[in-house]
XYZ file of C-alpha atoms in Angstrom:
690
model
C 0.000 0.000 0.000
C 1.402 3.366 -1.027
C 2.396 5.809 1.705
C 0.423 8.995 2.202
C 2.271 12.319 2.342
C 1.667 12.397 6.117
C 3.233 8.943 6.572
C 6.173 9.892 4.383
C 6.656 13.110 6.363
C 6.734 11.158 9.627
C 9.315 8.667 8.291
C 11.371 11.442 6.724
C 11.384 13.391 9.999
C 12.559 10.351 11.981
C 15.269 9.710 9.389
C 16.330 13.344 9.694
C 16.497 13.295 13.488
C 18.507 10.065 13.479
C 20.872 11.422 10.824
C 21.459 14.682 12.690
C 22.264 12.771 15.872
C 24.552 10.274 14.119
C 26.424 12.955 12.167
C 26.590 15.509 14.966
C 24.960 18.108 12.735
C 22.203 20.679 13.178
C 18.795 19.541 11.979
C 18.695 22.335 9.393
C 22.053 21.196 7.976
C 20.877 17.590 7.879
C 17.645 18.631 6.140
C 19.432 20.653 3.466
C 22.075 18.002 2.791
C 19.539 15.150 2.719
C 17.332 16.839 0.110
C 20.331 18.153 -1.838
C 21.836 14.654 -2.037
C 18.572 13.417 -3.571
C 18.798 16.076 -6.269
C 22.499 15.507 -6.939
C 21.919 11.773 -7.364
C 19.212 12.375 -9.959
C 21.018 15.158 -11.815
C 18.703 18.025 -10.850
C 21.772 19.832 -9.530
C 25.458 18.979 -9.859
C 26.438 19.684 -6.275
C 25.701 21.466 -3.026
C 27.606 23.458 -0.414
C 26.078 24.588 2.864
C 26.079 28.315 3.500
C 23.646 29.671 6.088
C 23.212 33.434 6.127
C 20.333 35.542 7.398
C 20.194 39.307 7.621
C 17.629 41.743 8.950
C 17.548 43.431 5.544
C 15.454 40.652 4.039
C 18.317 38.427 2.841
C 18.787 34.709 3.334
C 20.649 31.838 1.717
C 21.235 28.260 2.925
C 23.373 26.713 0.197
C 24.771 27.118 -3.288
C 26.538 25.490 -6.219
C 28.342 26.962 -9.221
C 28.608 24.577 -12.155
C 31.105 24.769 -15.014
C 28.541 26.117 -17.456
C 27.704 29.467 -15.903
C 24.734 28.290 -13.830
C 24.416 29.224 -10.158
C 22.048 27.270 -7.920
C 21.034 29.187 -4.781
C 19.175 27.239 -2.120
C 16.916 28.491 0.655
C 15.235 26.469 3.402
C 11.753 26.470 4.837
C 12.459 24.378 7.928
C 11.458 24.647 11.572
C 11.548 20.949 12.545
C 7.751 20.812 12.567
C 6.030 17.845 14.254
C 3.116 17.727 11.816
C 2.852 18.174 8.070
C 1.686 21.710 7.301
C 0.865 23.613 4.121
C 3.035 26.185 2.363
C 1.310 29.224 0.890
C 2.121 31.122 -2.289
C 2.795 34.251 -0.216
C 5.416 32.400 1.863
C 7.010 30.993 -1.290
C 7.294 34.462 -2.848
C 8.817 35.852 0.357
C 11.435 33.084 0.492
C 12.492 33.583 -3.123
C 12.637 37.345 -2.567
C 15.088 36.889 0.338
C 17.495 34.676 -1.606
C 17.244 36.953 -4.671
C 18.114 39.908 -2.416
C 21.289 38.113 -1.324
C 22.385 37.709 -4.942
C 21.508 41.301 -5.828
C 23.382 42.658 -2.796
C 26.437 40.575 -3.702
C 26.444 41.934 -7.263
C 25.365 45.520 -6.799
C 26.037 46.526 -3.188
C 29.382 44.904 -2.376
C 27.902 42.656 0.312
C 31.175 40.709 0.677
C 32.915 43.759 2.137
C 30.505 43.676 5.098
C 31.090 40.010 5.974
C 33.694 38.081 7.967
C 36.354 36.969 5.481
C 36.617 33.410 6.875
C 32.844 32.809 6.718
C 31.109 30.741 3.988
C 28.758 33.642 3.226
C 31.739 35.889 2.450
C 33.116 33.249 0.104
C 29.771 32.994 -1.703
C 29.177 36.744 -1.929
C 32.721 37.274 -3.205
C 32.360 34.479 -5.743
C 29.134 35.991 -7.052
C 30.818 39.374 -7.412
C 33.911 37.935 -9.094
C 31.879 35.800 -11.511
C 29.240 38.370 -12.374
C 30.111 38.252 -16.077
C 30.235 34.449 -16.205
C 26.860 33.681 -14.584
C 24.322 33.195 -17.373
C 21.497 31.662 -15.329
C 20.349 31.507 -11.708
C 18.242 28.702 -10.288
C 16.516 29.639 -7.021
C 15.601 26.432 -5.215
C 13.396 26.268 -2.123
C 13.552 23.186 0.118
C 10.460 22.924 2.331
C 9.403 20.451 5.008
C 5.826 21.515 4.271
C 3.585 20.627 1.344
C 2.713 23.071 -1.397
C -0.754 23.397 -2.817
C -1.111 21.269 -5.965
C -2.539 24.341 -7.697
C 0.937 25.922 -7.776
C 2.598 23.790 -10.432
C 5.316 26.108 -11.740
C 6.559 29.606 -11.080
C 7.309 31.965 -13.976
C 10.875 32.674 -14.994
C 12.138 36.112 -14.016
C 15.408 38.068 -13.811
C 17.584 38.920 -10.822
C 20.160 41.674 -11.360
C 19.514 41.287 -15.094
C 20.242 37.544 -15.172
C 17.582 34.984 -16.280
C 16.268 33.204 -13.187
C 14.185 30.071 -12.656
C 12.337 29.074 -9.481
C 11.991 25.546 -8.138
C 10.187 24.248 -5.067
C 11.036 20.897 -3.499
C 8.406 20.328 -0.858
C 7.572 17.107 0.989
C 5.051 16.045 -1.677
C 7.530 16.429 -4.529
C 10.259 14.638 -2.570
C 7.793 11.840 -1.820
C 6.887 11.530 -5.510
C 10.545 11.326 -6.490
C 11.398 8.657 -3.933
C 8.291 6.656 -4.850
C 8.745 6.768 -8.622
C 9.976 3.607 -10.276
C 12.926 5.393 -11.869
C 13.667 7.294 -8.631
C 13.949 10.598 -10.391
C 11.607 13.262 -11.646
C 10.876 12.688 -15.339
C 11.870 15.350 -17.844
C 8.770 16.111 -19.906
C 9.031 18.127 -23.122
C 6.358 19.827 -25.215
C 8.074 20.683 -28.515
C 5.179 22.770 -29.823
C 5.145 24.911 -26.686
C 8.944 25.231 -26.579
C 9.824 25.507 -30.279
C 6.530 26.088 -32.089
C 6.393 22.719 -33.846
C 7.175 19.042 -33.515
C 10.293 17.195 -34.713
C 9.973 15.097 -37.874
C 10.524 11.386 -37.292
C 10.513 8.014 -39.006
C 9.133 4.980 -37.111
C 11.768 2.240 -36.838
C 9.594 -0.463 -35.315
C 6.890 -2.888 -36.343
C 3.531 -3.202 -34.643
C 4.611 -6.488 -33.096
C 7.824 -5.108 -31.591
C 8.199 -5.097 -27.810
C 9.014 -1.403 -27.837
C 8.778 1.610 -30.141
C 11.743 3.289 -31.760
C 12.105 6.332 -33.986
C 14.758 7.936 -36.150
C 14.821 11.718 -35.877
C 16.805 14.565 -37.389
C 17.227 17.002 -34.508
C 18.007 20.650 -35.240
C 21.183 21.563 -33.366
C 19.464 24.713 -32.098
C 16.862 22.525 -30.357
C 19.478 20.313 -28.731
C 21.541 23.285 -27.546
C 18.431 24.991 -26.147
C 17.363 21.838 -24.310
C 20.827 21.547 -22.780
C 20.787 25.231 -21.841
C 17.465 24.812 -20.034
C 17.926 21.413 -18.395
C 21.696 20.860 -18.316
C 22.801 17.520 -16.893
C 19.185 16.475 -16.228
C 18.968 15.767 -19.955
C 21.722 13.160 -19.720
C 21.370 9.624 -18.405
C 23.419 9.146 -15.228
C 26.226 7.175 -16.828
C 26.629 9.857 -19.500
C 26.746 12.535 -16.783
C 29.519 10.555 -15.121
C 31.409 10.384 -18.419
C 31.164 14.142 -18.951
C 32.316 14.786 -15.385
C 35.464 12.804 -16.147
C 36.142 14.457 -19.510
C 36.061 18.035 -20.762
C 32.684 19.455 -21.792
C 33.787 20.589 -25.243
C 35.158 18.170 -27.799
C 37.543 20.203 -29.941
C 36.840 18.136 -33.052
C 33.105 18.726 -32.729
C 33.741 22.429 -32.087
C 35.913 22.735 -35.197
C 33.213 21.161 -37.378
C 30.535 23.487 -35.950
C 32.649 26.581 -36.616
C 34.291 25.709 -39.928
C 32.245 22.969 -41.651
C 28.679 23.180 -40.289
C 27.286 21.699 -43.489
C 29.287 18.492 -42.897
C 28.254 18.033 -39.258
C 25.564 15.448 -40.062
C 28.048 13.427 -42.095
C 30.888 13.572 -39.589
C 28.991 13.108 -36.321
C 27.935 9.692 -34.988
C 24.636 11.065 -33.765
C 22.757 10.601 -30.510
C 21.058 7.673 -28.804
C 18.191 8.549 -26.471
C 15.370 6.924 -24.531
C 11.954 8.045 -23.352
C 9.108 6.601 -21.306
C 6.530 7.669 -23.882
C 6.080 9.974 -26.868
C 3.202 11.875 -28.437
C 3.075 12.104 -32.226
C 0.953 13.829 -34.847
C 0.658 13.520 -38.599
C 1.623 16.725 -40.393
C 1.657 17.686 -44.074
C 5.291 16.592 -44.250
C 4.825 13.327 -42.350
C 4.928 12.045 -38.779
C 6.312 14.359 -36.049
C 6.977 13.911 -32.357
C 5.346 16.751 -30.428
C 5.908 15.584 -26.862
C 8.304 13.332 -24.945
C 8.033 12.027 -21.384
C 11.410 11.633 -19.654
C 13.867 12.194 -22.493
C 17.326 10.869 -21.555
C 20.402 11.042 -23.792
C 22.327 7.797 -23.261
C 25.004 8.396 -25.888
C 25.964 11.710 -27.428
C 26.182 13.799 -24.271
C 29.448 15.314 -25.427
C 27.911 16.251 -28.784
C 24.985 17.922 -27.024
C 27.172 19.795 -24.526
C 29.574 20.879 -27.283
C 26.746 22.331 -29.380
C 25.590 24.390 -26.413
C 29.050 25.577 -25.382
C 30.124 26.461 -28.932
C 26.944 28.476 -29.435
C 27.484 30.274 -26.131
C 31.254 30.864 -26.146
C 31.918 31.243 -29.867
C 28.531 32.712 -30.844
C 28.297 29.917 -33.422
C 25.345 29.805 -35.821
C 23.698 26.384 -35.431
C 20.819 27.008 -37.831
C 22.334 24.840 -40.587
C 23.372 21.955 -38.325
C 21.311 18.810 -37.761
C 21.997 15.720 -35.652
C 20.651 12.225 -36.187
C 18.929 10.743 -33.132
C 17.811 7.203 -32.402
C 14.999 7.327 -29.849
C 13.855 4.166 -28.045
C 10.628 4.286 -26.042
C 11.094 2.183 -22.891
C 8.327 2.159 -20.288
C 9.153 2.831 -16.641
C 8.881 -0.837 -15.619
C 11.635 -1.850 -18.032
C 13.773 1.290 -17.829
C 15.872 0.328 -14.808
C 17.138 -2.812 -16.539
C 17.106 -1.756 -20.193
C 18.266 1.889 -20.210
C 21.676 1.225 -18.577
C 22.238 -1.590 -21.084
C 21.417 0.684 -24.028
C 23.759 3.258 -22.535
C 26.543 0.710 -22.102
C 26.250 -0.723 -25.607
C 25.891 2.723 -27.204
C 29.090 3.899 -25.508
C 31.329 1.044 -26.623
C 33.915 3.475 -27.985
C 34.403 4.783 -24.413
C 34.634 1.610 -22.393
C 33.181 1.269 -18.918
C 36.589 1.044 -17.244
C 37.561 4.487 -18.488
C 34.749 6.534 -17.023
C 31.236 5.227 -17.426
C 31.240 2.717 -14.540
C 27.625 1.582 -14.777
C 25.526 0.363 -11.869
C 25.677 -3.169 -13.278
C 29.482 -3.152 -13.534
C 30.839 -6.293 -11.794
C 32.536 -4.145 -9.135
C 29.203 -2.753 -7.953
C 27.510 -6.142 -8.211
C 30.226 -7.674 -6.026
C 30.017 -4.884 -3.433
C 26.251 -5.325 -3.357
C 26.698 -9.055 -2.840
C 29.011 -8.489 0.120
C 26.577 -6.014 1.656
C 23.674 -8.481 1.496
C 25.728 -11.380 2.846
C 28.158 -10.035 5.448
C 26.881 -9.370 8.961
C 28.494 -6.510 10.858
C 29.501 -7.401 14.431
C 26.968 -6.372 17.089
C 28.060 -3.276 18.969
C 28.862 -3.594 22.654
C 25.665 -4.153 24.628
C 23.593 -4.969 21.517
C 22.274 -8.438 20.746
C 21.406 -8.040 17.075
C 23.910 -8.049 14.239
C 23.202 -5.725 11.319
C 24.217 -5.270 7.694
C 25.576 -2.327 5.734
C 23.302 -1.883 2.712
C 25.186 -0.879 -0.452
C 22.851 0.835 -2.911
C 24.502 0.247 -6.283
C 21.383 1.449 -8.136
C 19.378 4.390 -6.905
C 16.307 3.475 -4.844
C 17.288 -0.102 -3.988
C 16.902 0.496 -0.250
C 13.307 1.695 -0.703
C 12.529 -0.976 -3.300
C 13.693 -3.742 -0.953
C 10.921 -2.698 1.457
C 8.174 -1.807 -1.009
C 6.427 -5.199 -1.015
C 6.998 -6.098 2.629
C 4.326 -6.144 5.312
C 4.676 -3.584 8.140
C 6.148 -6.287 10.391
C 8.595 -7.344 7.682
C 9.563 -3.707 7.098
C 10.365 -3.280 10.802
C 12.558 -6.371 10.687
C 14.289 -5.169 7.501
C 15.062 -1.760 9.041
C 16.374 -3.418 12.202
C 18.744 -5.543 10.101
C 19.596 -2.712 7.683
C 19.417 0.586 9.633
C 19.012 3.604 7.369
C 22.249 5.167 8.661
C 24.021 2.010 7.447
C 22.898 2.491 3.833
C 25.563 3.943 1.547
C 25.657 4.750 -2.169
C 28.252 4.719 -4.945
C 29.019 8.392 -4.365
C 29.408 7.780 -0.618
C 31.841 4.947 -1.322
C 33.829 7.199 -3.652
C 34.214 9.777 -0.854
C 35.243 7.206 1.758
C 37.898 5.717 -0.526
C 39.350 8.779 -2.236
C 40.135 10.700 0.960
C 42.260 7.799 2.241
C 43.880 7.104 -1.119
C 45.523 10.515 -1.477
C 42.771 12.197 -3.502
C 41.099 14.719 -1.129
C 41.072 17.393 -3.847
C 38.731 15.185 -5.875
C 36.320 14.896 -2.953
C 36.214 18.697 -2.702
C 35.131 18.937 -6.351
C 31.689 17.610 -5.363
C 30.156 14.156 -5.267
C 29.569 13.694 -9.007
C 33.034 14.787 -10.156
C 34.637 12.837 -7.320
C 32.677 9.741 -8.325
C 33.732 10.155 -11.959
C 37.386 10.078 -10.939
C 36.839 7.173 -8.570
C 35.062 5.329 -11.383
C 37.992 5.778 -13.733
C 40.475 4.698 -11.057
C 38.619 1.608 -9.830
C 37.495 0.621 -13.318
C 41.126 0.527 -14.423
C 42.201 -1.394 -11.304
C 39.391 -3.911 -11.831
C 40.650 -4.650 -15.325
C 44.099 -5.441 -13.913
C 43.063 -7.456 -10.849
C 39.392 -7.903 -9.897
C 40.404 -10.100 -6.956
C 41.689 -6.972 -5.170
C 38.031 -6.185 -4.474
C 37.185 -8.732 -1.825
C 35.685 -9.053 1.646
C 38.565 -7.130 3.206
C 38.037 -4.278 0.711
C 34.337 -4.145 1.629
C 34.970 -4.186 5.392
C 37.708 -1.577 5.026
C 35.372 0.639 2.998
C 32.704 0.414 5.713
C 35.324 1.211 8.381
C 36.416 4.219 6.341
C 32.773 5.284 6.165
C 32.456 4.997 9.944
C 35.571 7.168 10.375
C 34.311 9.659 7.762
C 30.989 10.179 9.549
C 32.709 10.304 12.949
C 34.968 13.049 11.597
C 31.930 15.035 10.441
C 30.503 14.766 13.965
C 33.829 15.642 15.634
C 34.416 18.717 13.453
C 30.886 19.996 14.118
C 31.469 19.753 17.875
C 34.749 21.722 17.940
C 34.725 25.180 19.588
C 36.503 26.685 16.563
C 33.886 25.410 14.051
C 31.843 28.331 12.719
C 29.420 26.378 10.547
C 31.399 26.460 7.310
C 33.798 24.324 5.272
C 33.069 21.125 7.203
C 33.188 18.979 4.057
C 36.560 20.465 3.078
C 37.959 20.050 6.589
C 36.789 16.428 6.847
C 38.325 15.450 3.498
C 41.732 16.963 4.234
C 41.760 15.773 7.858
C 41.451 12.131 6.841
C 43.874 12.523 3.934
C 46.420 14.110 6.280
C 45.911 11.347 8.853
C 46.552 8.803 6.087
C 49.731 10.646 5.046
C 51.025 10.698 8.644
C 50.524 6.957 9.100
C 51.864 6.110 5.655
C 55.087 7.964 6.434
C 55.590 5.527 9.304
C 54.772 2.568 7.019
C 51.702 2.006 9.157
C 47.947 2.278 8.796
C 44.856 2.885 10.872
C 43.485 -0.488 11.995
C 40.458 -0.578 9.705
C 39.530 -4.141 10.672
C 39.587 -3.022 14.311
C 37.112 -0.244 13.461
C 34.976 -2.757 11.535
C 34.922 -5.165 14.466
C 34.011 -2.426 16.944
C 31.609 -0.749 14.477
C 32.682 2.595 15.899
C 35.611 4.983 16.286
C 37.206 4.846 19.738
C 38.273 7.793 21.896
C 41.941 7.545 20.905
C 41.238 7.921 17.179
C 38.620 10.598 17.858
C 41.200 12.617 19.788
C 43.714 12.347 16.922
C 41.038 13.453 14.434
C 40.225 16.500 16.596
C 43.904 17.537 16.700
C 44.429 17.130 12.952
C 41.140 18.812 11.993
C 42.061 22.001 13.887
C 45.320 22.287 11.937
C 43.504 21.632 8.637
C 40.785 24.182 9.344
C 43.326 26.867 10.308
C 45.181 26.182 7.061
C 42.252 26.280 4.651
C 40.680 29.457 6.062
C 43.983 31.258 5.447
C 44.453 30.894 1.682
C 47.402 32.478 -0.154
C 47.380 36.180 -0.949
C 45.095 37.002 -3.849
C 42.737 34.059 -3.229
C 39.519 35.026 -1.461
C 37.366 32.014 -2.281
C 38.089 29.269 0.225
C 35.837 26.657 -1.415
C 37.615 27.105 -4.728
C 41.018 27.062 -3.016
C 40.147 23.670 -1.458
C 39.657 22.226 -4.955
C 43.226 22.961 -6.027
C 46.203 20.619 -5.860
C 48.205 23.468 -4.320
C 45.890 23.405 -1.306
C 46.604 19.725 -0.657
C 50.322 20.284 -1.236
C 50.402 23.038 1.388
C 48.405 20.995 3.907
C 50.838 18.100 3.557
C 53.593 20.385 4.840
C 52.073 19.872 8.312
C 52.781 16.117 8.347
C 56.017 16.161 10.335
C 54.938 18.735 12.914
C 51.566 17.071 13.424
C 53.129 13.636 13.773
C 54.950 14.890 16.881
C 51.733 16.202 18.425
C 49.661 13.035 18.166
C 49.592 10.956 21.387
C 51.504 7.696 21.769
C 48.187 5.889 22.306
C 47.273 6.695 18.700
C 50.474 5.172 17.330
C 50.077 2.111 19.560
C 46.832 1.273 17.735
C 48.274 1.424 14.206
C 49.087 -1.702 12.226
C 52.137 -2.186 10.029
C 51.544 -1.859 6.284
C 53.271 -5.242 5.880
C 50.705 -6.820 8.223
C 47.861 -5.215 6.292
C 49.383 -6.374 2.988
C 49.391 -9.957 4.329
C 45.688 -9.649 5.167
C 45.024 -8.269 1.685
C 46.908 -11.163 0.046
C 44.863 -13.715 1.986
C 41.621 -11.941 1.083
C 42.677 -11.839 -2.562
C 43.383 -15.589 -2.572
C 40.013 -16.281 -0.944
C 38.270 -14.118 -3.545
C 40.010 -16.030 -6.317
C 38.687 -19.296 -4.890
C 35.210 -17.801 -4.509
C 35.325 -16.639 -8.131
C 36.177 -20.178 -9.247
C 33.363 -21.712 -7.217
C 30.866 -19.160 -8.530
C 32.051 -19.786 -12.097
C 31.528 -23.538 -11.619
C 28.034 -22.958 -10.265
C 27.078 -20.893 -13.315
C 28.616 -23.326 -15.801
C 26.928 -26.369 -14.228
C 23.566 -24.602 -14.415
C 23.775 -24.689 -18.233
C 22.941 -28.088 -19.801
C 25.389 -29.888 -22.094
C 23.036 -29.429 -25.066
C 23.253 -25.647 -24.729
C 27.058 -25.784 -24.613
C 26.944 -27.898 -27.787
C 24.764 -25.301 -29.491
C 27.119 -22.485 -28.460
C 30.092 -24.511 -29.695
C 28.479 -25.045 -33.094
C 27.572 -21.359 -33.510
C 31.068 -20.158 -32.615
C 32.738 -22.782 -34.835
C 30.639 -21.566 -37.769
C 31.867 -18.028 -37.139
C 35.467 -19.218 -36.633
C 35.684 -17.397 -33.311
C 37.221 -20.134 -31.132
C 40.869 -20.674 -30.312
C 42.138 -24.241 -29.980
C 42.166 -23.889 -26.187
C 38.578 -22.582 -26.091
C 37.451 -25.337 -28.450
C 38.897 -27.972 -26.121
C 37.309 -26.488 -22.989
C 33.924 -26.185 -24.708
C 34.097 -29.861 -25.678
C 34.552 -30.704 -21.979
C 31.433 -28.676 -21.104
C 29.543 -30.537 -23.843
C 30.032 -33.741 -21.806
C 28.399 -32.485 -18.588
C 27.807 -34.072 -16.127
C 30.041 -36.988 -17.136
C 33.004 -34.591 -17.274
C 33.366 -31.537 -15.015
C 35.426 -28.531 -16.109
C 37.947 -27.194 -13.574
C 37.447 -23.829 -11.866
C 39.891 -22.151 -14.275
C 38.142 -23.765 -17.240
C 34.782 -22.513 -15.937
C 36.074 -18.945 -15.907
C 37.119 -19.390 -19.566
C 33.660 -20.818 -20.348
C 31.958 -17.762 -18.872
C 34.164 -15.555 -21.057
C 33.126 -17.640 -24.066
C 29.502 -17.184 -23.036
C 29.954 -13.431 -22.911
C 31.636 -13.475 -26.327
C 28.665 -15.376 -27.749
C 26.256 -12.788 -26.320
C 28.335 -9.948 -27.768
C 28.150 -11.629 -31.166
C 24.355 -11.697 -30.847
C 24.064 -15.469 -30.966
C 20.928 -15.657 -28.843
C 22.590 -16.857 -25.661
C 20.516 -16.234 -22.525
C 21.700 -14.911 -19.178
C 23.281 -17.436 -16.858
């Protein structure tokens, strides 16, 4: 039975209170970061930084994000930790947007930064706005509310603030509930071409009436694509494509050169775009069939083409009127989208392999981490009787989906075994790992860009040695997550903490702690943290000492740099912080060093875990091979022989599988057989999933 808004509000409030307590944060901070994380995950915004500022002169702001394309998101909160779900009026909405707009206007036109404390987040934001005044092309004002807005207020008109085009967005409890409840776990992007561009887009059906899904071939005007990207940005791109663009530059120089110098040849030179939609609306015109509306358009290949068209039009004032792009549009309903869309994206992006940047949710790394999280019990904490699990959400919404068909009693049991604060996502994992592996600058770039770099790094390492990712890796990652969240709580509780730059301080604190221990050829005892399921007083004390040094460093940037958030994203910032290693090492207590483990000891544990994983891989391969009957192996053998795709070794191993169960392939042979199976699928030989 579907939750009502009141029931969702109650659950959301309890989740918020528990999160604030666990993270040592104010409820307002927890509220803003919880909702912002939802929007970052679904591409509504690229990132979020807390920045609370209120002034008597009718100004307020609670967060912000500058993206690389001249868009500034300014966030404002409507939050009073209410006990009951209340309504939000249009008058209150207008007043909230007016306050955040006043902050922007004062930063641009009244030199607000000069009135603020230079080490405060609000100074950094006001100064950034002033410095970037000529680069900001669009402002998005975004209101987060714990109340529910009247359904009559669907959309607010676009306006201007300080002469800059401005959109208004409201994320109330009802909208957040709809997003979490939707099958795709994101708000669909609905387009009305007639309303936006005056007419539909000509198309050619590429499906038969008996086909399982509809598909169309379209010739998209480049002006339309650039305008869609200008309006919706990364929301237009499927998540894996967003990840790819985060890892690469936005403008492909070859595409740019064709736009500027050979626009008439663009259609011939460009590979085109692959896209999906949940549904389309068509009409018959004098010139043939046209698509006039699309529900949830997502570009799954061609994101770089789309972004390059927009950027070249904006930066080079390029004329796109003579440029057209071929588009293949597949209509996939919401029930199939979660399984089918990532596969279309993967296959459409074969020229940019998964291990480079795309790192899909169904990549074997994520599947293995998910498997560990469903199988491995975390030790019960002292005084507790029940063991729990850490739930790894490799695909968005899995935690909610796992409970959707359970009875209330079963849901209570599920939450007891998988507490919400023990659910972590791909972007969480990327933060936990990168700060310890000498990449704190990446973490400060924001969750999506950090994940893109983590994806490239781990994807490459997986190709070399997938056995490195084993039970020890999973337990270590959870331990790193425990330390990460403990550090957030510790920083928030320090007398010197003024409410800003916590994320930056946390990232560099843990990276500096890792550098100190690595210099001694030692490491924090991650398995000890895993076994205790908490950070002890000794480690907490060391974190407090290091975090003070880090905070003092980052709020005192070099001369000429006024923006602390931007400074924290630079390699020079990390280089300067590392200069504290030797001095800090002398300040940490002997109790801290007594708890460290030698890197050689940890390497021995890693080698054992790697060997165990190799054995587990062999056993799993055998299980999959034995599940396929001999007749099917014979059919696969015949098909591959006809195509001359088998080596002599593969031919011999396949002939062993053709004699099942009289002959049993070895574990190594089974791994080869699974590779053969994958090759057969790639060749389109009608081989089913094992």
